[in-house]
Amino acid sequence: MHQCVACPTLALALLCSIAAGAGAQPAAVSPFPRGLSGTLAFQSDAPSDVNPNGRTKIYSIEVSSGRITPLAVDGDWHDEQPRYSPDGGRIAFKSTRGGSYNLYVMDADGANVQRLTEHGGNDHDPAWLPDGESLVFTSDRDRGAGRYDLYRLWLADGSIERLTNFFQGYAFMPSVSPDGNWVAFVASTFPFDGGYANQVHVLELATRQTWPFDTTAPGCWPNWSPDGQTISHVLLLTEPSVIQTINSFGEAPEPIPGESGRWHYYPDWSPDNRWLAIATSPEHHKGEDWDLAILDPSRTMPVRRLTEGQGNDRLPDWKPR
């Protein structure tokens, strides 16, 4: 990491501080859109002076100004999937800093990183329960590489319980309802094109019962709205993908128009239920170049891009108020 040495005055110290972050990526769009507010955590693999190998790292962006802050970007490893705690004071994430993917937590400013899981498999997709005392996550710890199920981690004692057993496919991408009773997730159970595609399901935590939630089309990356009335998810019926909302009873699906010719992924509701933070890209997988954007489910505001330039900026998560 770049270090400033022997800056004799406060002004020079400030200049050195700016220089140290001058090569930091990703970059906010310019001019930055007005009339937005809040803070997003997100991941980006944009290379920088402190991340020359382009490992995926975690950042925050002030949606009112475009100011981007790196969070715990040291080390030649991947830090991914940031998720704010319900009180906004911590961020859960997954990282390869221990070898395979395990879950970690840090303060919202990137300090005080602590490891939460330690297993030979891979743990992904941390999702907080509303009381902040446990996390639902994805792991292949019991089924082998690439065969995922949902688990719950209790932070007080580190105990873990298995929530699903999808023998036919896998369960992943959990999103917990605001009342803590339900988990929207993705399962590979939708009959599609001679095989199976991803489909949004719901798990009732009290009974462990699960059922398909959107039976109309393949989908992924569900996200429960803060008022508990709506789930947004990626609709995979056509290419490129769009974001769709559906009510909490699994009815009234509504695709949301976005940017023409671009893929739309990773929806996350703002704390006031007004906007969706998403990522858009001209391609998916090969040739992808994701940028953060704001999507208005009411369709009264056009898509507003937040980031641009080199690297993939994605998996946005709103900081609670």
mmCIF file of C-alpha atoms in Angstrom:
data_model
loop_
_atom_site.group_PDB
_atom_site.id
_atom_site.type_symbol
_atom_site.label_atom_id
_atom_site.label_comp_id
_atom_site.label_asym_id
_atom_site.label_seq_id
_atom_site.Cartn_x
_atom_site.Cartn_y
_atom_site.Cartn_z
ATOM 1 C CA MET A 1 0.000 0.000 0.000
ATOM 2 C CA HIS A 2 1.229 3.502 -0.806
ATOM 3 C CA GLN A 3 2.474 5.372 2.273
ATOM 4 C CA CYS A 4 3.164 9.072 2.807
ATOM 5 C CA VAL A 5 6.503 9.705 4.462
ATOM 6 C CA ALA A 6 7.650 12.784 6.361
ATOM 7 C CA CYS A 7 4.890 15.243 5.386
ATOM 8 C CA PRO A 8 5.995 18.343 7.351
ATOM 9 C CA THR A 9 2.743 20.323 7.367
ATOM 10 C CA LEU A 10 -0.956 19.613 7.619
ATOM 11 C CA ALA A 11 -1.461 20.851 4.056
ATOM 12 C CA LEU A 12 1.219 18.518 2.714
ATOM 13 C CA ALA A 13 -0.184 15.688 4.804
ATOM 14 C CA LEU A 14 -3.571 16.266 3.210
ATOM 15 C CA LEU A 15 -2.004 16.253 -0.256
ATOM 16 C CA CYS A 16 -0.226 13.006 0.523
ATOM 17 C CA SER A 17 -3.489 11.503 1.742
ATOM 18 C CA ILE A 18 -5.220 12.493 -1.485
ATOM 19 C CA ALA A 19 -2.329 11.116 -3.542
ATOM 20 C CA ALA A 20 -2.487 7.803 -1.705
ATOM 21 C CA GLY A 21 -6.068 7.340 -2.857
ATOM 22 C CA ALA A 22 -5.681 9.017 -6.233
ATOM 23 C CA GLY A 23 -5.451 5.708 -8.074
ATOM 24 C CA ALA A 24 -8.338 4.205 -6.178
ATOM 25 C CA GLN A 25 -11.122 2.739 -8.260
ATOM 26 C CA PRO A 26 -14.040 2.489 -8.893
ATOM 27 C CA ALA A 27 -15.051 5.944 -10.110
ATOM 28 C CA ALA A 28 -18.294 7.879 -9.682
ATOM 29 C CA VAL A 29 -19.959 9.251 -12.788
ATOM 30 C CA SER A 30 -19.416 12.906 -13.613
ATOM 31 C CA PRO A 31 -21.546 14.925 -13.371
ATOM 32 C CA PHE A 32 -23.073 13.008 -10.480
ATOM 33 C CA PRO A 33 -26.894 12.877 -10.386
ATOM 34 C CA ARG A 34 -28.678 15.164 -7.934
ATOM 35 C CA GLY A 35 -31.628 14.538 -5.681
ATOM 36 C CA LEU A 36 -30.485 11.175 -4.282
ATOM 37 C CA SER A 37 -29.501 10.295 -0.720
ATOM 38 C CA GLY A 38 -28.174 7.458 1.404
ATOM 39 C CA THR A 39 -25.112 5.221 1.419
ATOM 40 C CA LEU A 40 -24.377 2.031 -0.491
ATOM 41 C CA ALA A 41 -21.786 -0.645 0.218
ATOM 42 C CA PHE A 42 -20.708 -2.557 -2.885
ATOM 43 C CA GLN A 43 -17.951 -4.682 -4.357
ATOM 44 C CA SER A 44 -15.626 -3.872 -7.249
ATOM 45 C CA ASP A 45 -12.722 -5.592 -8.976
ATOM 46 C CA ALA A 46 -11.357 -2.383 -10.470
ATOM 47 C CA PRO A 47 -7.549 -2.329 -10.150
ATOM 48 C CA SER A 48 -5.949 0.547 -8.265
ATOM 49 C CA ASP A 49 -2.689 1.586 -6.660
ATOM 50 C CA VAL A 50 -3.660 -0.359 -3.541
ATOM 51 C CA ASN A 51 -5.190 -3.257 -5.514
ATOM 52 C CA PRO A 52 -2.939 -3.773 -8.563
ATOM 53 C CA ASN A 53 -4.143 -7.332 -9.223
ATOM 54 C CA GLY A 54 -7.790 -6.328 -9.433
ATOM 55 C CA ARG A 55 -9.031 -8.453 -6.547
ATOM 56 C CA THR A 56 -12.650 -7.865 -5.614
ATOM 57 C CA LYS A 57 -12.815 -5.365 -2.745
ATOM 58 C CA ILE A 58 -15.529 -3.575 -0.769
ATOM 59 C CA TYR A 59 -16.320 0.136 -1.000
ATOM 60 C CA SER A 60 -19.029 2.535 0.053
ATOM 61 C CA ILE A 61 -20.497 5.361 -1.995
ATOM 62 C CA GLU A 62 -22.431 8.373 -0.744
ATOM 63 C CA VAL A 63 -25.427 8.513 -3.066
ATOM 64 C CA SER A 64 -25.863 12.245 -2.474
ATOM 65 C CA SER A 65 -22.353 13.194 -3.595
ATOM 66 C CA GLY A 66 -20.634 10.251 -5.288
ATOM 67 C CA ARG A 67 -17.858 10.119 -2.684
ATOM 68 C CA ILE A 68 -16.359 6.613 -2.704
ATOM 69 C CA THR A 69 -14.541 5.173 0.309
ATOM 70 C CA PRO A 70 -12.513 1.921 0.248
ATOM 71 C CA LEU A 71 -13.265 -0.439 3.146
ATOM 72 C CA ALA A 72 -10.543 -2.865 4.278
ATOM 73 C CA VAL A 73 -8.996 -3.072 0.784
ATOM 74 C CA ASP A 74 -5.567 -4.302 1.937
ATOM 75 C CA GLY A 75 -4.378 -7.806 1.041
ATOM 76 C CA ASP A 76 -4.212 -9.894 -2.129
ATOM 77 C CA TRP A 77 -7.542 -11.647 -1.610
ATOM 78 C CA HIS A 78 -11.218 -11.195 -2.501
ATOM 79 C CA ASP A 79 -13.713 -9.442 -0.195
ATOM 80 C CA GLU A 80 -17.253 -9.657 -1.575
ATOM 81 C CA GLN A 81 -21.007 -9.402 -0.949
ATOM 82 C CA PRO A 82 -21.161 -6.648 1.705
ATOM 83 C CA ARG A 83 -24.332 -6.548 3.781
ATOM 84 C CA TYR A 84 -25.047 -3.872 6.399
ATOM 85 C CA SER A 85 -26.311 -4.979 9.788
ATOM 86 C CA PRO A 86 -29.836 -3.796 10.684
ATOM 87 C CA ASP A 87 -28.418 -0.951 12.796
ATOM 88 C CA GLY A 88 -25.964 0.053 10.061
ATOM 89 C CA GLY A 89 -22.977 -0.306 12.380
ATOM 90 C CA ARG A 90 -21.393 -3.406 10.829
ATOM 91 C CA ILE A 91 -20.940 -5.076 7.461
ATOM 92 C CA ALA A 92 -21.011 -8.842 6.966
ATOM 93 C CA PHE A 93 -19.156 -10.131 3.909
ATOM 94 C CA LYS A 94 -17.422 -13.147 2.445
ATOM 95 C CA SER A 95 -13.678 -13.333 1.838
ATOM 96 C CA THR A 96 -10.920 -15.616 0.621
ATOM 97 C CA ARG A 97 -8.437 -14.116 3.077
ATOM 98 C CA GLY A 98 -8.447 -17.473 4.870
ATOM 99 C CA GLY A 99 -8.183 -19.604 1.706
ATOM 100 C CA SER A 100 -11.693 -20.721 0.745
ATOM 101 C CA TYR A 101 -14.648 -18.354 1.087
ATOM 102 C CA ASN A 102 -15.663 -17.790 4.688
ATOM 103 C CA LEU A 103 -17.874 -15.195 6.369
ATOM 104 C CA TYR A 104 -16.480 -12.138 8.133
ATOM 105 C CA VAL A 105 -17.812 -8.999 9.766
ATOM 106 C CA MET A 106 -16.300 -5.532 10.102
ATOM 107 C CA ASP A 107 -17.325 -2.123 11.356
ATOM 108 C CA ALA A 108 -19.129 0.027 8.800
ATOM 109 C CA ASP A 109 -15.936 2.055 8.285
ATOM 110 C CA GLY A 110 -13.891 -1.059 7.465
ATOM 111 C CA ALA A 111 -12.208 -1.413 10.850
ATOM 112 C CA ASN A 112 -12.190 -4.370 13.254
ATOM 113 C CA VAL A 113 -12.448 -7.263 10.772
ATOM 114 C CA GLN A 114 -13.482 -10.509 12.489
ATOM 115 C CA ARG A 115 -13.866 -13.997 11.066
ATOM 116 C CA LEU A 116 -17.237 -15.704 11.608
ATOM 117 C CA THR A 117 -16.930 -19.123 9.931
ATOM 118 C CA GLU A 118 -14.082 -21.536 9.393
ATOM 119 C CA HIS A 119 -14.681 -24.512 7.167
ATOM 120 C CA GLY A 120 -13.048 -26.336 4.278
ATOM 121 C CA GLY A 121 -16.025 -25.569 2.045
ATOM 122 C CA ASN A 122 -17.207 -22.203 0.772
ATOM 123 C CA ASP A 123 -19.635 -19.864 2.531
ATOM 124 C CA HIS A 124 -21.461 -17.142 0.592
ATOM 125 C CA ASP A 125 -24.414 -14.712 0.606
ATOM 126 C CA PRO A 126 -24.618 -13.403 4.200
ATOM 127 C CA ALA A 127 -28.097 -12.046 5.039
ATOM 128 C CA TRP A 128 -28.867 -10.518 8.444
ATOM 129 C CA LEU A 129 -31.869 -11.367 10.576
ATOM 130 C CA PRO A 130 -33.621 -8.136 11.647
ATOM 131 C CA ASP A 131 -32.483 -8.456 15.280
ATOM 132 C CA GLY A 132 -28.821 -8.532 14.182
ATOM 133 C CA GLU A 133 -28.150 -11.689 16.197
ATOM 134 C CA SER A 134 -27.846 -14.207 13.359
ATOM 135 C CA LEU A 135 -27.153 -14.543 9.641
ATOM 136 C CA VAL A 136 -28.604 -16.775 6.953
ATOM 137 C CA PHE A 137 -25.972 -17.802 4.414
ATOM 138 C CA THR A 138 -25.167 -20.219 1.597
ATOM 139 C CA SER A 139 -22.614 -23.033 1.939
ATOM 140 C CA ASP A 140 -21.442 -26.215 0.238
ATOM 141 C CA ARG A 141 -19.954 -27.529 3.504
ATOM 142 C CA ASP A 142 -22.122 -30.658 3.608
ATOM 143 C CA ARG A 143 -22.564 -31.450 -0.082
ATOM 144 C CA GLY A 144 -19.276 -30.645 -1.784
ATOM 145 C CA ALA A 145 -18.178 -27.958 -4.211
ATOM 146 C CA GLY A 146 -21.009 -26.178 -5.989
ATOM 147 C CA ARG A 147 -23.858 -28.015 -4.178
ATOM 148 C CA TYR A 148 -25.293 -25.298 -1.973
ATOM 149 C CA ASP A 149 -27.835 -25.156 0.833
ATOM 150 C CA LEU A 150 -28.953 -22.465 3.282
ATOM 151 C CA TYR A 151 -27.666 -22.277 6.850
ATOM 152 C CA ARG A 152 -28.129 -20.011 9.864
ATOM 153 C CA LEU A 153 -25.229 -18.721 11.953
ATOM 154 C CA TRP A 154 -25.814 -17.495 15.515
ATOM 155 C CA LEU A 155 -23.277 -14.780 16.281
ATOM 156 C CA ALA A 156 -23.328 -15.152 20.079
ATOM 157 C CA ASP A 157 -21.866 -18.668 20.153
ATOM 158 C CA GLY A 158 -20.994 -19.440 16.513
ATOM 159 C CA SER A 159 -23.492 -22.290 16.281
ATOM 160 C CA ILE A 160 -24.789 -23.182 12.812
ATOM 161 C CA GLU A 161 -27.976 -24.940 11.740
ATOM 162 C CA ARG A 162 -28.857 -26.226 8.305
ATOM 163 C CA LEU A 163 -32.093 -24.831 6.851
ATOM 164 C CA THR A 164 -32.532 -26.599 3.490
ATOM 165 C CA ASN A 165 -31.694 -29.876 1.813
ATOM 166 C CA PHE A 166 -32.136 -29.494 -1.928
ATOM 167 C CA PHE A 167 -31.055 -32.888 -3.205
ATOM 168 C CA GLN A 168 -32.021 -32.108 -6.795
ATOM 169 C CA GLY A 169 -30.214 -28.800 -7.077
ATOM 170 C CA TYR A 170 -29.069 -26.112 -4.727
ATOM 171 C CA ALA A 171 -30.356 -23.213 -2.615
ATOM 172 C CA PHE A 172 -28.586 -19.871 -2.437
ATOM 173 C CA MET A 173 -28.948 -16.008 -2.584
ATOM 174 C CA PRO A 174 -31.064 -15.603 0.614
ATOM 175 C CA SER A 175 -32.940 -12.416 1.549
ATOM 176 C CA VAL A 176 -34.671 -12.257 4.951
ATOM 177 C CA SER A 177 -38.081 -10.621 5.362
ATOM 178 C CA PRO A 178 -38.264 -7.545 7.647
ATOM 179 C CA ASP A 179 -40.219 -9.501 10.289
ATOM 180 C CA GLY A 180 -37.599 -12.272 10.321
ATOM 181 C CA ASN A 181 -40.071 -15.050 9.560
ATOM 182 C CA TRP A 182 -39.318 -15.751 5.915
ATOM 183 C CA VAL A 183 -36.348 -16.153 3.620
ATOM 184 C CA ALA A 184 -36.596 -15.552 -0.106
ATOM 185 C CA PHE A 185 -33.914 -17.512 -1.946
ATOM 186 C CA VAL A 186 -33.052 -19.114 -5.269
ATOM 187 C CA ALA A 187 -33.307 -22.816 -6.118
ATOM 188 C CA SER A 188 -32.418 -24.635 -9.323
ATOM 189 C CA THR A 189 -35.850 -26.210 -9.816
ATOM 190 C CA PHE A 190 -37.519 -24.376 -12.719
ATOM 191 C CA PRO A 191 -38.056 -26.659 -15.766
ATOM 192 C CA PHE A 192 -36.408 -24.777 -18.583
ATOM 193 C CA ASP A 193 -34.893 -25.594 -21.972
ATOM 194 C CA GLY A 194 -34.515 -29.329 -21.326
ATOM 195 C CA GLY A 195 -33.096 -28.883 -17.817
ATOM 196 C CA TYR A 196 -33.523 -26.713 -14.756
ATOM 197 C CA ALA A 197 -33.042 -22.991 -14.255
ATOM 198 C CA ASN A 198 -32.902 -20.780 -11.170
ATOM 199 C CA GLN A 199 -36.216 -19.878 -9.544
ATOM 200 C CA VAL A 200 -37.218 -17.683 -6.607
ATOM 201 C CA HIS A 201 -38.490 -19.678 -3.611
ATOM 202 C CA VAL A 202 -39.551 -18.823 -0.060
ATOM 203 C CA LEU A 203 -38.574 -20.595 3.174
ATOM 204 C CA GLU A 204 -40.613 -20.307 6.377
ATOM 205 C CA LEU A 205 -38.034 -20.335 9.177
ATOM 206 C CA ALA A 206 -40.406 -21.721 11.824
ATOM 207 C CA THR A 207 -41.366 -24.830 9.851
ATOM 208 C CA ARG A 208 -38.499 -25.150 7.299
ATOM 209 C CA GLN A 209 -41.150 -25.499 4.587
ATOM 210 C CA THR A 210 -40.260 -24.119 1.175
ATOM 211 C CA TRP A 211 -42.203 -23.445 -1.999
ATOM 212 C CA PRO A 212 -41.734 -21.734 -5.368
ATOM 213 C CA PHE A 213 -42.577 -18.043 -5.087
ATOM 214 C CA ASP A 214 -42.571 -16.834 -8.692
ATOM 215 C CA THR A 215 -43.852 -19.697 -10.833
ATOM 216 C CA THR A 216 -43.977 -17.691 -14.061
ATOM 217 C CA ALA A 217 -40.322 -17.614 -15.119
ATOM 218 C CA PRO A 218 -36.730 -18.214 -14.056
ATOM 219 C CA GLY A 219 -35.249 -15.641 -11.711
ATOM 220 C CA CYS A 220 -32.510 -14.904 -9.190
ATOM 221 C CA TRP A 221 -31.195 -12.391 -6.611
ATOM 222 C CA PRO A 222 -34.438 -11.779 -4.671
ATOM 223 C CA ASN A 223 -34.519 -8.806 -2.302
ATOM 224 C CA TRP A 224 -37.263 -8.118 0.227
ATOM 225 C CA SER A 225 -38.506 -4.528 0.517
ATOM 226 C CA PRO A 226 -38.156 -2.863 3.958
ATOM 227 C CA ASP A 227 -41.956 -2.643 4.343
ATOM 228 C CA GLY A 228 -42.270 -6.378 3.689
ATOM 229 C CA GLN A 229 -44.807 -5.920 0.889
ATOM 230 C CA THR A 230 -42.687 -6.579 -2.187
ATOM 231 C CA ILE A 231 -39.844 -8.728 -3.453
ATOM 232 C CA SER A 232 -37.676 -7.549 -6.317
ATOM 233 C CA HIS A 233 -35.630 -10.040 -8.303
ATOM 234 C CA VAL A 234 -33.815 -10.541 -11.584
ATOM 235 C CA LEU A 235 -36.176 -11.799 -14.282
ATOM 236 C CA LEU A 236 -34.378 -14.250 -16.578
ATOM 237 C CA LEU A 237 -37.173 -14.824 -19.067
ATOM 238 C CA THR A 238 -35.432 -12.823 -21.798
ATOM 239 C CA GLU A 239 -31.960 -11.517 -22.527
ATOM 240 C CA PRO A 240 -30.769 -9.089 -21.405
ATOM 241 C CA SER A 241 -32.368 -9.495 -17.977
ATOM 242 C CA VAL A 242 -34.606 -6.929 -16.280
ATOM 243 C CA ILE A 243 -35.658 -6.352 -12.674
ATOM 244 C CA GLN A 244 -39.149 -7.491 -11.667
ATOM 245 C CA THR A 245 -41.211 -6.771 -8.563
ATOM 246 C CA ILE A 246 -43.799 -9.149 -7.164
ATOM 247 C CA ASN A 247 -45.994 -8.782 -4.081
ATOM 248 C CA SER A 248 -45.450 -10.723 -0.867
ATOM 249 C CA PHE A 249 -48.098 -13.276 -1.891
ATOM 250 C CA GLY A 250 -46.185 -14.155 -5.062
ATOM 251 C CA GLU A 251 -48.671 -12.297 -7.244
ATOM 252 C CA ALA A 252 -48.790 -9.294 -9.596
ATOM 253 C CA PRO A 253 -45.366 -9.568 -11.251
ATOM 254 C CA GLU A 254 -44.255 -6.241 -12.765
ATOM 255 C CA PRO A 255 -41.099 -5.971 -14.895
ATOM 256 C CA ILE A 256 -39.437 -2.553 -14.535
ATOM 257 C CA PRO A 257 -38.116 -0.921 -17.713
ATOM 258 C CA GLY A 258 -34.422 -0.087 -17.513
ATOM 259 C CA GLU A 259 -31.613 0.842 -19.869
ATOM 260 C CA SER A 260 -32.088 -0.551 -23.354
ATOM 261 C CA GLY A 261 -29.646 -3.281 -24.343
ATOM 262 C CA ARG A 262 -28.139 -3.696 -20.864
ATOM 263 C CA TRP A 263 -28.388 -6.439 -18.261
ATOM 264 C CA HIS A 264 -29.936 -5.465 -14.913
ATOM 265 C CA TYR A 265 -28.911 -7.378 -11.773
ATOM 266 C CA TYR A 266 -28.491 -7.354 -7.962
ATOM 267 C CA PRO A 267 -31.527 -5.261 -6.871
ATOM 268 C CA ASP A 268 -31.545 -3.828 -3.339
ATOM 269 C CA TRP A 269 -34.326 -1.646 -1.910
ATOM 270 C CA SER A 270 -33.595 1.732 -0.360
ATOM 271 C CA PRO A 271 -34.648 2.087 3.314
ATOM 272 C CA ASP A 272 -37.659 4.224 2.306
ATOM 273 C CA ASN A 273 -38.886 1.683 -0.300
ATOM 274 C CA ARG A 274 -38.505 4.374 -2.973
ATOM 275 C CA TRP A 275 -35.607 3.191 -5.141
ATOM 276 C CA LEU A 276 -33.709 0.091 -6.136
ATOM 277 C CA ALA A 277 -29.928 0.094 -6.270
ATOM 278 C CA ILE A 278 -28.849 -2.224 -9.092
ATOM 279 C CA ALA A 279 -25.917 -2.954 -11.392
ATOM 280 C CA THR A 280 -26.097 -2.790 -15.177
ATOM 281 C CA SER A 281 -23.781 -4.166 -17.848
ATOM 282 C CA PRO A 282 -23.747 -4.421 -21.654
ATOM 283 C CA GLU A 283 -22.867 -8.130 -21.350
ATOM 284 C CA HIS A 284 -23.239 -10.923 -18.817
ATOM 285 C CA HIS A 285 -20.226 -13.119 -18.005
ATOM 286 C CA LYS A 286 -17.942 -12.714 -21.039
ATOM 287 C CA GLY A 287 -17.413 -9.021 -21.728
ATOM 288 C CA GLU A 288 -19.272 -7.849 -18.643
ATOM 289 C CA ASP A 289 -18.661 -4.344 -17.284
ATOM 290 C CA TRP A 290 -20.981 -3.657 -14.373
ATOM 291 C CA ASP A 291 -21.780 -0.177 -13.080
ATOM 292 C CA LEU A 292 -23.981 0.828 -10.162
ATOM 293 C CA ALA A 293 -27.262 2.564 -10.938
ATOM 294 C CA ILE A 294 -30.537 3.646 -9.337
ATOM 295 C CA LEU A 295 -33.801 2.230 -10.697
ATOM 296 C CA ASP A 296 -37.179 3.777 -9.853
ATOM 297 C CA PRO A 297 -39.925 1.117 -9.466
ATOM 298 C CA SER A 298 -42.576 3.849 -9.898
ATOM 299 C CA ARG A 299 -41.144 4.530 -13.374
ATOM 300 C CA THR A 300 -41.197 8.300 -12.812
ATOM 301 C CA MET A 301 -37.398 8.692 -12.827
ATOM 302 C CA PRO A 302 -35.070 7.352 -15.528
ATOM 303 C CA VAL A 303 -32.222 5.024 -14.599
ATOM 304 C CA ARG A 304 -29.404 7.032 -13.018
ATOM 305 C CA ARG A 305 -25.904 5.641 -13.306
ATOM 306 C CA LEU A 306 -23.689 6.052 -10.193
ATOM 307 C CA THR A 307 -20.326 4.586 -11.275
ATOM 308 C CA GLU A 308 -18.398 4.211 -14.497
ATOM 309 C CA GLY A 309 -15.015 3.188 -15.858
ATOM 310 C CA GLN A 310 -12.834 0.135 -15.492
ATOM 311 C CA GLY A 311 -13.916 -2.855 -13.437
ATOM 312 C CA ASN A 312 -17.155 -4.467 -12.273
ATOM 313 C CA ASP A 313 -19.082 -2.555 -9.609
ATOM 314 C CA ARG A 314 -21.933 -4.656 -8.254
ATOM 315 C CA LEU A 315 -23.809 -6.211 -5.291
ATOM 316 C CA PRO A 316 -24.985 -2.855 -3.849
ATOM 317 C CA ASP A 317 -26.449 -2.794 -0.343
ATOM 318 C CA TRP A 318 -28.205 0.221 1.212
ATOM 319 C CA LYS A 319 -27.130 1.307 4.672
ATOM 320 C CA PRO A 320 -30.159 1.410 6.992
ATOM 321 C CA ARG A 321 -31.230 4.795 8.259
#
